[in-house]
Short mmCIF file of C-alpha atoms and ligand atoms in Angstrom, two decimals:
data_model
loop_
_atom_site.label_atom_id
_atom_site.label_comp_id
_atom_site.label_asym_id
_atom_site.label_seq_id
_atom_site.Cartn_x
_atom_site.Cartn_y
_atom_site.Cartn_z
CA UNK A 292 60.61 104.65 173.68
CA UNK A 293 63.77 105.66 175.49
CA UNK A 294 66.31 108.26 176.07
CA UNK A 295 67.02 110.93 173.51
CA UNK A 296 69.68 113.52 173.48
CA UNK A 297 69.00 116.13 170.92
CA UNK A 298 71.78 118.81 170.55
CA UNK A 299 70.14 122.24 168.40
CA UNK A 300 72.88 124.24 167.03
CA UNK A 301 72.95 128.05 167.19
CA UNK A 302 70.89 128.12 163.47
CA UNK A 303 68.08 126.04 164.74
CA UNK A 304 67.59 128.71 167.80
CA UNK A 305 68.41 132.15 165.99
CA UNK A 306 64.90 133.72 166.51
CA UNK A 307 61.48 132.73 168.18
CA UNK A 308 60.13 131.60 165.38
CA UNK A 309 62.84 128.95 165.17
CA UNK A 310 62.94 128.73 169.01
CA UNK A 311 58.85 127.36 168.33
CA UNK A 312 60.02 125.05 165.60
CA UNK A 313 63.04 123.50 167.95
CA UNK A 314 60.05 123.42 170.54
CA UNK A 315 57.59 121.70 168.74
CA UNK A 316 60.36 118.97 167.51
CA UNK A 317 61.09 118.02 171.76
CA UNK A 318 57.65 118.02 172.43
CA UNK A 319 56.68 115.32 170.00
CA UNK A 320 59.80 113.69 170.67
CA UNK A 321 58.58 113.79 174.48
CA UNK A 322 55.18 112.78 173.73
CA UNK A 323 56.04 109.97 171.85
CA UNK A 324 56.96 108.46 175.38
CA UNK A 325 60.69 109.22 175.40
CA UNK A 326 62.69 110.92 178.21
CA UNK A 327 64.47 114.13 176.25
CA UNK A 328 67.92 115.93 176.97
CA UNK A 329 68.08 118.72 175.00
CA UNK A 330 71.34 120.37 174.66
CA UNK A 331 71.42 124.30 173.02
CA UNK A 332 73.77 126.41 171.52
CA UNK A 333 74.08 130.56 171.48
CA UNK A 334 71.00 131.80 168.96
CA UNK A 335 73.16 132.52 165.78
CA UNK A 336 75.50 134.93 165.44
CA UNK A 337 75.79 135.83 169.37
CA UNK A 338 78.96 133.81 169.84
CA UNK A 339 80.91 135.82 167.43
CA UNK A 340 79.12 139.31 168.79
CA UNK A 341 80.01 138.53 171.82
CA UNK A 342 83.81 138.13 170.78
CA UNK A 343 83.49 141.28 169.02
CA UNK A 344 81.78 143.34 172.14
CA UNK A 345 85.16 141.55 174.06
CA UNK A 346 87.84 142.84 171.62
CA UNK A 347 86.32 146.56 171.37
CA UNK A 348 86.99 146.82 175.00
CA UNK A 349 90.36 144.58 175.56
CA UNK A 350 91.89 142.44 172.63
CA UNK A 351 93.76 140.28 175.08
CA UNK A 352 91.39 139.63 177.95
CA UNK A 353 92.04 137.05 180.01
CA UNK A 354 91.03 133.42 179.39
CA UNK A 355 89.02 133.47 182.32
CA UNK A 356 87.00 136.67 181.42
CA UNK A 357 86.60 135.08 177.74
CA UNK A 358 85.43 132.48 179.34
CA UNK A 359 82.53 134.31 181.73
CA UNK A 360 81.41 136.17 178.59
CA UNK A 361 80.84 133.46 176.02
CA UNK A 362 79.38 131.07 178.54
CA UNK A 363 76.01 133.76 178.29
CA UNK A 364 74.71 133.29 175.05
CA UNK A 365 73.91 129.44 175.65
CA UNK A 366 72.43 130.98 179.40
CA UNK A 367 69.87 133.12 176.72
CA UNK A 368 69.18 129.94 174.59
CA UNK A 369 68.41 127.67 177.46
CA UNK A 370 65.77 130.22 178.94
CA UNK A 371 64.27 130.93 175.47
CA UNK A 372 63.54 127.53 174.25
CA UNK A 373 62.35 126.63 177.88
CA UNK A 374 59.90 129.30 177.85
CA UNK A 375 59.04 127.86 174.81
CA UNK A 376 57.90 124.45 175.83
CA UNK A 377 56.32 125.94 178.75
CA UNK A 378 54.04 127.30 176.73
CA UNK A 379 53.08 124.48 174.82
CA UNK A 380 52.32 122.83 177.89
CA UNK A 381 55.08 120.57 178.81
CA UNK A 382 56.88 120.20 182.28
CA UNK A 383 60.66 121.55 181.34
CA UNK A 384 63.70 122.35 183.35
CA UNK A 385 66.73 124.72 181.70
CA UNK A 386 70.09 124.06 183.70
CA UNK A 387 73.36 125.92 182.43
CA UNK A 388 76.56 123.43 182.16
CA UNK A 389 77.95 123.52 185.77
CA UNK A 390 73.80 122.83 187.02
CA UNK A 391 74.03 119.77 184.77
CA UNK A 392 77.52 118.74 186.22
CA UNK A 393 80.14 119.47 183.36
CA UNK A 394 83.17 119.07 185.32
CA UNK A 395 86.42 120.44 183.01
CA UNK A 396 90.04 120.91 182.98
CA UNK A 397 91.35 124.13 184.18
CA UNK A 398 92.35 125.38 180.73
CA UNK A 399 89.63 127.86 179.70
CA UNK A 400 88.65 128.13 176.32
CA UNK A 401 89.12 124.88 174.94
CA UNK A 402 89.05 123.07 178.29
CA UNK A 403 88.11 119.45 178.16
CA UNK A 404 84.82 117.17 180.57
CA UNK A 405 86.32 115.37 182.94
CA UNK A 406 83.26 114.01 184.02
CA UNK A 407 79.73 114.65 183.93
CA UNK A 408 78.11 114.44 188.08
CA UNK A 409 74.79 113.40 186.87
CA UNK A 410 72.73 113.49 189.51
CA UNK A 411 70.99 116.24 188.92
CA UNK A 412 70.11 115.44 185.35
CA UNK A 413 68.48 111.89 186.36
CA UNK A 414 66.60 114.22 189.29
CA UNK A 415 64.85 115.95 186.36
CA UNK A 416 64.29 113.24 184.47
CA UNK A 417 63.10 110.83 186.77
CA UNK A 418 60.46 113.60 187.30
CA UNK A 419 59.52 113.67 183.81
CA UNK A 420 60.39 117.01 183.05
CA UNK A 421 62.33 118.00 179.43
CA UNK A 422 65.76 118.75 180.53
CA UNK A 423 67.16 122.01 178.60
CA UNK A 424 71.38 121.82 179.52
CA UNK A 425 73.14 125.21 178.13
CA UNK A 426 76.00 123.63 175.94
CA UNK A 427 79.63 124.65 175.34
CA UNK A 428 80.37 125.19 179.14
CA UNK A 429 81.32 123.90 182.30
CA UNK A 430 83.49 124.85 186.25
CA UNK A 431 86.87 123.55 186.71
CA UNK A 432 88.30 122.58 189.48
CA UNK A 433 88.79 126.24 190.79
CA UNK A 434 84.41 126.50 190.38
CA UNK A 435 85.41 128.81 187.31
CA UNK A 436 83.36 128.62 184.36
CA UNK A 437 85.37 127.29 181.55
CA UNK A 438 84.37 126.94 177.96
CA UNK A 439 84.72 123.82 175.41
CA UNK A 440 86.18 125.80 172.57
CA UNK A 441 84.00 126.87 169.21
CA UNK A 442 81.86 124.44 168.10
CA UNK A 443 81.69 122.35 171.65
CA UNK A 444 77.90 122.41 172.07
CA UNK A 445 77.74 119.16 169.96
CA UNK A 446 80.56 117.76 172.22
CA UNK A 447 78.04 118.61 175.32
CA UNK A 448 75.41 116.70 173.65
CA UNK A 449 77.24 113.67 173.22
CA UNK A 450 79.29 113.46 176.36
CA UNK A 451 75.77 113.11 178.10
CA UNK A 452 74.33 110.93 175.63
CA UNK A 453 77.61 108.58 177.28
CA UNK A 454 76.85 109.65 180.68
CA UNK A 455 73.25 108.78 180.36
CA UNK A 456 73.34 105.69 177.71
CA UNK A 457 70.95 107.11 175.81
CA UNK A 458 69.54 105.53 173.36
CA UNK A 459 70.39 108.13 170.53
CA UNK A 460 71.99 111.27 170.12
CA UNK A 461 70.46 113.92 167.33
CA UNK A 462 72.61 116.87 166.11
CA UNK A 463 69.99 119.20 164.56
CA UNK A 464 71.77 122.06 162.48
CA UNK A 465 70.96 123.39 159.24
CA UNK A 466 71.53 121.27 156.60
CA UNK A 467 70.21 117.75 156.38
CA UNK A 468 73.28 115.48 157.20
CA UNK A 469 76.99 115.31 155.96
CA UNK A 470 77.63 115.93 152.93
CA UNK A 471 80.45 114.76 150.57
CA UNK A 472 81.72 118.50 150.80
CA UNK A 473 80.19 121.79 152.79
CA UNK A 474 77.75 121.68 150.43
CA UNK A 475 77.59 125.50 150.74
CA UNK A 476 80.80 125.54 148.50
CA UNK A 477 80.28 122.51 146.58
CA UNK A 478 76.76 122.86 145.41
CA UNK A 479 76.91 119.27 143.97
CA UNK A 480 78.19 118.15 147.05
CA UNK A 481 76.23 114.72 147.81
CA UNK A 482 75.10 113.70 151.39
CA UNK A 483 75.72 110.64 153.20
CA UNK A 484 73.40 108.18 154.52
CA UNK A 485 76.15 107.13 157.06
CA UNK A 486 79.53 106.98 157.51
CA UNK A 487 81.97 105.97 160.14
CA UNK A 488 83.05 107.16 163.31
CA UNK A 489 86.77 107.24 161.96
CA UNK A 490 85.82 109.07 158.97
CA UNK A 491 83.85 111.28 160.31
CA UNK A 492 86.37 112.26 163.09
CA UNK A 493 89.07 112.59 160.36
CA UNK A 494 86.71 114.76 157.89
CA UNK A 495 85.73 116.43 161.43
CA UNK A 496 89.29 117.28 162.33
CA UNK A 497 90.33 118.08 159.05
CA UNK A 498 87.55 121.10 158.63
CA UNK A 499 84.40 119.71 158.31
CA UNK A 500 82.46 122.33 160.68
CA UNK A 501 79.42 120.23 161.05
CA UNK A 502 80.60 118.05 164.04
CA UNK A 503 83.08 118.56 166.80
CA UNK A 504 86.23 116.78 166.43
CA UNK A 505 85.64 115.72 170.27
CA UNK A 506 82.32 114.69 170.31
CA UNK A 507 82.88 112.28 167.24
CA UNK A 508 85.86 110.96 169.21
CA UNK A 509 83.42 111.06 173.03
CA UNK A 510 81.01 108.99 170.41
CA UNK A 511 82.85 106.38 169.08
CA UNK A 512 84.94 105.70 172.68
CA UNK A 513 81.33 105.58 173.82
CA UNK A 514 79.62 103.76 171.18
CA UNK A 515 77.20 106.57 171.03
CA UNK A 516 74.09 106.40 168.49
CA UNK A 517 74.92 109.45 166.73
CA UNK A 518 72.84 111.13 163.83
CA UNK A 519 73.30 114.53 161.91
CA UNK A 520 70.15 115.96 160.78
CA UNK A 521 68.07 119.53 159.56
CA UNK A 522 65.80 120.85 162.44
CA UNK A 523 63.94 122.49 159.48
CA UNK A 524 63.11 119.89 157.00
CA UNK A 525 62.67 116.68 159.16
CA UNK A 526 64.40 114.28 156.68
CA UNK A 527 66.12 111.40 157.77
CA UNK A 528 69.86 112.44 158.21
CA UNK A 529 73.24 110.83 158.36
CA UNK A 530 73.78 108.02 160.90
CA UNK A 531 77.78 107.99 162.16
CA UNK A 532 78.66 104.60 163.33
CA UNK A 533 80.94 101.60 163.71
CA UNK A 534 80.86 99.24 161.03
CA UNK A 535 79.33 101.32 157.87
CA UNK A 536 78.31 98.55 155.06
CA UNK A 537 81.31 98.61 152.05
CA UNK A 538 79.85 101.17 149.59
CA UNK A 539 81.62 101.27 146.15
CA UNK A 540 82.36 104.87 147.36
CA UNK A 541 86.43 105.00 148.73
CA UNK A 542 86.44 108.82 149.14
CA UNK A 543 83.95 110.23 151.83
CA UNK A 544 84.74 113.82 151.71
CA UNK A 545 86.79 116.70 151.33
CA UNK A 546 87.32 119.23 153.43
CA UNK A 547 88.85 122.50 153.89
CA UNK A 548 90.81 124.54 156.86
CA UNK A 549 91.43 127.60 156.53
CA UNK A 550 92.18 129.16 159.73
CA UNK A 551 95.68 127.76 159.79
CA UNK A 552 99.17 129.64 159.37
CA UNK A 553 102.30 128.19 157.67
CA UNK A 554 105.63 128.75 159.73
CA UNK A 555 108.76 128.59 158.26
CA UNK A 556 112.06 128.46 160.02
CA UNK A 557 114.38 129.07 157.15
CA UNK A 558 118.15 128.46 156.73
CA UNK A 559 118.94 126.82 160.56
CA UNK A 560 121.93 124.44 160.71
CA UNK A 561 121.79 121.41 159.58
CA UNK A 562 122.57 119.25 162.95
CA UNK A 563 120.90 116.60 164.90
CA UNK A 564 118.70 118.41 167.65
CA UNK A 565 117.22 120.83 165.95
CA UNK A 566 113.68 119.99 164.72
CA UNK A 567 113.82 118.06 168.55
CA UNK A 568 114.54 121.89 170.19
CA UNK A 569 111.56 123.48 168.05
CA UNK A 570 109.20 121.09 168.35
CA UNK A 571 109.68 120.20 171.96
CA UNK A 572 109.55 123.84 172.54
CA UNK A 573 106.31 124.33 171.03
CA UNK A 574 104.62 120.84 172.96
CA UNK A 575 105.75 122.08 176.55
CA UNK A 576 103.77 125.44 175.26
CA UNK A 577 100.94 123.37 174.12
CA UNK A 578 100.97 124.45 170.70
CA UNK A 579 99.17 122.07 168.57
CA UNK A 580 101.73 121.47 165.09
CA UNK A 581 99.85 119.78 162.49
CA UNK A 582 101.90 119.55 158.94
CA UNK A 583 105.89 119.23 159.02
CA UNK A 584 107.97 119.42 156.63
CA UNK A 585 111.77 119.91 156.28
CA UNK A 586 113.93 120.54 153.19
CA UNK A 587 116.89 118.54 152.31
CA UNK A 588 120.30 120.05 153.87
CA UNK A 589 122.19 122.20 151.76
CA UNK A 590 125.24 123.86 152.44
CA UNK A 591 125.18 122.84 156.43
CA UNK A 592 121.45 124.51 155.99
CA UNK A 593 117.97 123.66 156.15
CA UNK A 594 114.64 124.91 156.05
CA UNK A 595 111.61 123.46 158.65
CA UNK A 596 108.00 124.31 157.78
CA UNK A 597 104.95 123.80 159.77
CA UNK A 598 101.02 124.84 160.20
CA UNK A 599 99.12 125.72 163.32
CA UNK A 600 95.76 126.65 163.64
CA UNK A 601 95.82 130.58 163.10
CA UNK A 602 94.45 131.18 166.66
CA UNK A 603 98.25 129.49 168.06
CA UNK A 604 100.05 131.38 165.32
CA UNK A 605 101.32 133.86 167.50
CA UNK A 606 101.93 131.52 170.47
CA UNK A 607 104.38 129.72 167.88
CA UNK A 608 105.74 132.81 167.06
CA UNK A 609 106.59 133.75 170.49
CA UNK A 610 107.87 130.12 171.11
CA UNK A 611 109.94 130.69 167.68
CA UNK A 612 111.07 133.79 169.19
CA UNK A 613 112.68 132.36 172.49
CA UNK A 614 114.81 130.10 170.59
CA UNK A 615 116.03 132.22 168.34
CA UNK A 616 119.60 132.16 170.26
CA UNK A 617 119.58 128.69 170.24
CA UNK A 618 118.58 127.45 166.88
CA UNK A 619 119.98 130.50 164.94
CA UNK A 620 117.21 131.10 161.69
CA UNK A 621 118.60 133.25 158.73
CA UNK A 622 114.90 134.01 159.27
CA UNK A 623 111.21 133.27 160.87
CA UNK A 624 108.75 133.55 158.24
CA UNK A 625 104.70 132.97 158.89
CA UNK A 626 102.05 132.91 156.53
CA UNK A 627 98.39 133.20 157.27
CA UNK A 628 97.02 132.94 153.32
CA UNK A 629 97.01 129.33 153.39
CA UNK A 630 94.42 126.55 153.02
CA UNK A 631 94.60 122.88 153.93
CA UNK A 632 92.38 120.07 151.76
CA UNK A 633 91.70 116.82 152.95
CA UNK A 634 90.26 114.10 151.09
CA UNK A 635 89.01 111.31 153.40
CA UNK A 636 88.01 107.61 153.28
CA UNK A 637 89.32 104.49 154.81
CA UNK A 638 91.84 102.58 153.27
CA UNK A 639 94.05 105.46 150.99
CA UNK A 640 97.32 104.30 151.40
CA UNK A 641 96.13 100.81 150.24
CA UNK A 642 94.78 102.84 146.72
CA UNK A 643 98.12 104.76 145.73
CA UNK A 644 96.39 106.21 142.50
CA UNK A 645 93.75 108.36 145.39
CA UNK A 646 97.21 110.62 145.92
CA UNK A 647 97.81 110.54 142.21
CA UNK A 648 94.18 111.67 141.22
CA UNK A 649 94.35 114.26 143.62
CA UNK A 650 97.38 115.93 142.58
CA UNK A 651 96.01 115.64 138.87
CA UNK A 652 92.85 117.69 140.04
CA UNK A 653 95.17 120.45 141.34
CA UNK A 654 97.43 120.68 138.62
CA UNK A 655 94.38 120.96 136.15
CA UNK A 656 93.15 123.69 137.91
CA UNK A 657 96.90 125.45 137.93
CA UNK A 658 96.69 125.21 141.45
CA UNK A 659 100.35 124.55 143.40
CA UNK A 660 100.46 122.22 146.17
CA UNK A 661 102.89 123.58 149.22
CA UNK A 662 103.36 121.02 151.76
CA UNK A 663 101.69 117.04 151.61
CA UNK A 664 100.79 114.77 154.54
CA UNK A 665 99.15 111.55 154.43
CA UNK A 666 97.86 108.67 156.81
CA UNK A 667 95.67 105.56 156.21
CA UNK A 668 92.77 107.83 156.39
CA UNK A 669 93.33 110.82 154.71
CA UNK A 670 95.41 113.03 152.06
CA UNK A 671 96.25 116.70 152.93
CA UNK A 672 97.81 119.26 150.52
CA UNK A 673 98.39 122.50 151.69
CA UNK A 674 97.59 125.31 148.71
CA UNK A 675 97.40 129.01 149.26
CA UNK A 676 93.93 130.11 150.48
CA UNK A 677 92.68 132.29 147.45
CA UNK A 678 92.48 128.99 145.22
CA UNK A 679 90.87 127.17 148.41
CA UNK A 680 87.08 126.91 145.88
CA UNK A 681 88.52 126.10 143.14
CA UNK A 682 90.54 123.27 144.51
CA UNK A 683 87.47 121.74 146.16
CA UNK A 684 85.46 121.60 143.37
CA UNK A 685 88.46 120.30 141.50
CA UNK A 686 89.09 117.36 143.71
CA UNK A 687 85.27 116.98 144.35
CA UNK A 688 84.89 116.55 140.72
CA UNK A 689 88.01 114.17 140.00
CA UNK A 690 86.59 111.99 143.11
CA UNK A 691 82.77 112.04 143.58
CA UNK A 692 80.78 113.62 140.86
P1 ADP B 1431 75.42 124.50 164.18
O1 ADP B 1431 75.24 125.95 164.45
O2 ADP B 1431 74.13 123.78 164.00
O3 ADP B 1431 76.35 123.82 165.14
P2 ADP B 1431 77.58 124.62 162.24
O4 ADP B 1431 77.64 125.89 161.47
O5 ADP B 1431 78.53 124.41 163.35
O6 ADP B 1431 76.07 124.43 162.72
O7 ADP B 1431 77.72 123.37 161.23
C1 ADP B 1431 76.88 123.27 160.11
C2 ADP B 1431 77.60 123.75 158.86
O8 ADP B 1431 78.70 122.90 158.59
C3 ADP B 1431 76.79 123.70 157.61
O9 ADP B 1431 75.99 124.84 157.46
C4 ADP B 1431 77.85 123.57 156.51
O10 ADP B 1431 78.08 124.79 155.86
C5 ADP B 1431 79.11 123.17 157.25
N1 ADP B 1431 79.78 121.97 156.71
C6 ADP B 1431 81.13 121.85 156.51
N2 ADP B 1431 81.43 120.65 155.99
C7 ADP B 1431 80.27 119.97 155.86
C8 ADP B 1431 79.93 118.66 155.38
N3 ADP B 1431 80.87 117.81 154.94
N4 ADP B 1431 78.63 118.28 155.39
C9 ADP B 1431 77.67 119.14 155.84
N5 ADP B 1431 77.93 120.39 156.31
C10 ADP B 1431 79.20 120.81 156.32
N1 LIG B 1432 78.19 128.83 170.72
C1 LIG B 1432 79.46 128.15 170.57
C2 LIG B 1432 80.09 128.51 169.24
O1 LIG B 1432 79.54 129.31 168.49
C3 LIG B 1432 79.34 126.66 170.73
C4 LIG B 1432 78.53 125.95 169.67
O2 LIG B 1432 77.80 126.56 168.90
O3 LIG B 1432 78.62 124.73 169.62
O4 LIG B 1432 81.15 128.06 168.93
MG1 MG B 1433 78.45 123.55 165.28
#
């Protein structure tokens, strides 16, 4: 018996037949003497309609508007899935984000909680009722609605699981737990009885859809009791945590990103300063750079290279743009058909032949590697995106299977 926060991703809740199922899961959960937060995503595809319905009327509506628009499909889930327990029988209250007290930053669409006011949550639970909280959203400062940016439902859950100390915090979705690889690409892909808040943030951030990057950070600055598992087949799932016992296992995963551009800024002089005036350019404009690389001088020349996430390409561009005067390019190339793998597990650079193997994988499969980065963590190649398959199962192969 104790708290549980249970976050049900937009599969779980696509139809009222799964809207029963996620019903009938809280209910026993509730039953079984605990007090339940339940935390809901947009009923499958709605999200990504309601982006659609956006861009047929204005392709570059404001933030703000974005913002208004997307925050409804989690207002639809909330309702649903309360009317839902209500008529199994159970005292429920839905609340959208700013009801439940997500305080954000002012930046909409990928704003950040500042704090959770929880007052109102402890109300409802303190009078026993199931607490539904619409995730993905909160009010800035301003009492606008902001939004956590895709995939920030699971963020919602855990930032009240921390707010709350709850005793655990379940991530329902639709497959049973984390896998080696998105086992929807990597069929043989294997899945993990645990793994570690650093790996999991570093497989998160390097691809891996099935978590937030932000809530596995929110969980492990928390110490949050954080499990992955299937609302459908009720298997035990994969436990993220501290300390994860030494498994013979080095690599945890791979993962893939491929909504990322490559942005070349070739033939600039070769003089202190100017990697400084590019990148500091692109910080003040908040542009998050991920990969660098830059060619060896020739001829008073050089080349600089880096990837953004395809939604800042054109913000780099524009940033590119301004300083054209200043750092004087032969040229500005970008490149959307690019992939980025990741191969993660603690302790790489201590293993130099990890880097090795992995290269050997690609260069079986006659697949060139563009750009490299590396940390204690993790190995990144960059490749273009049509070989993005066969590289996973390459490296998946070399490593895991
Ligand atoms: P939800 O709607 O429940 O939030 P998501 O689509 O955001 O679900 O995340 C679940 C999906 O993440 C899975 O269907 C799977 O295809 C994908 N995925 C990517 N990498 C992994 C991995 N390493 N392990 C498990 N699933 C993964
Ligand atoms: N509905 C939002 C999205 O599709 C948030 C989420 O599902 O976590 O990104
Ligand atoms: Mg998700």
């Amino acid at each position: 018996m104790g708290l549980i926060v249970q976050k049900f991703g937009g599969s779980s809740v696509k139809d009222a037949e799964h809207i029963m199922n996620v019903a009938d899961i809280i209910t026993k959960t509730y039953s079984d003497g605990n007090s339940v937060v339940v935390v809901v995503s947009a009923q499958g595809d709605t999200t990504d309609e309601l982006l659609e319905k956006a861009s047929e009327i204005n392709p570059k509506a404001s933030k703000r508007e974005m913002d208004v628009l997307l925050s409804t499909g989690e207002q639809i889930s909330i309702s649903l899935l309360s009317m839902a327990i209500e008529k199994l029988g159970y005292p429920v209250t839905s609340l959208t984000g700013w009801q439940a007290g997500f305080i954000t930053d002012s930046t909409h669409g990928n704003s950040r909680i500042k704090r959770i006011e929880k007052e109102r949550l402890v109300n409802e639970l303190d009078k026993k009722n199931i607490v539904i909280v619409a995730g993905f959203q909160g009010i800035n400062a301003y009492d606008d609605i902001t939004t956590l940016g895709r995939g920030g439902s699971d963020t919602s859950a855990v930032a009240i699981a921390a707010v709350l100390h709850a005793d655990l915090c379940q991530i329902y979705t639709d497959v049973d737990g984390v896998y080696t690889a998105d086992p929807r690409i990597v069929p043989k892909a294997k899945k993990l009885d645990e793994i570690s808040f650093d790996e999991m943030l570093e497989l998160a951030s390097q691809g891996a859809q099935i978590l937030h990057t932000r809530s596995v950070e929110m969980a492990k600055k928390y110490g949050v009791n954080l499990e992955v598992l299937s609302s459908l087949t009720r298997r035990p799932g994969t436990k993220i945590k501290e300390d994860v016992s030494v498994e013979k296992l080095l690599i945890k995963g791979v993962a893939k990103d491929d909504n990322i551009a490559r942005l070349s800024v070739v033939g600039v002089q070769d003089v202190p300063g100017i990697a400084f005036k590019i990148f500091s350019q692109l910080a003040a404009k908040k542009v998050n750079v991920d990969i660098i690389l830059q060619s060896v001088g020739r001829d008073n020349k050089k080349d600089i290279s880096f990837t953004v996430s395809t939604s800042q390409k054109d913000e780099a561009l524009e940033v590119l743009d301004s300083i054209k005067n200043i750092i004087k390019p032969d040229e500005i190339v970008a490149d959307e058909e690019v992939a980025k793998l990741s191969i993660v597990g603690a302790g790489m650079l201590a293993n130099p032949g990890v880097a090795a193997g992995m290269f050997e994988a690609l260069s079986d499969a006659g697949i060139n590697i563009q750009m490299i980065s590396t940390s204690e963590i993790k190995i990144s190649v960059l490749i273009d995106k049509k070989d993005t398959r066969k590289a996973i199962a390459a490296i998946h192969d070399k490593f895991i299977v």
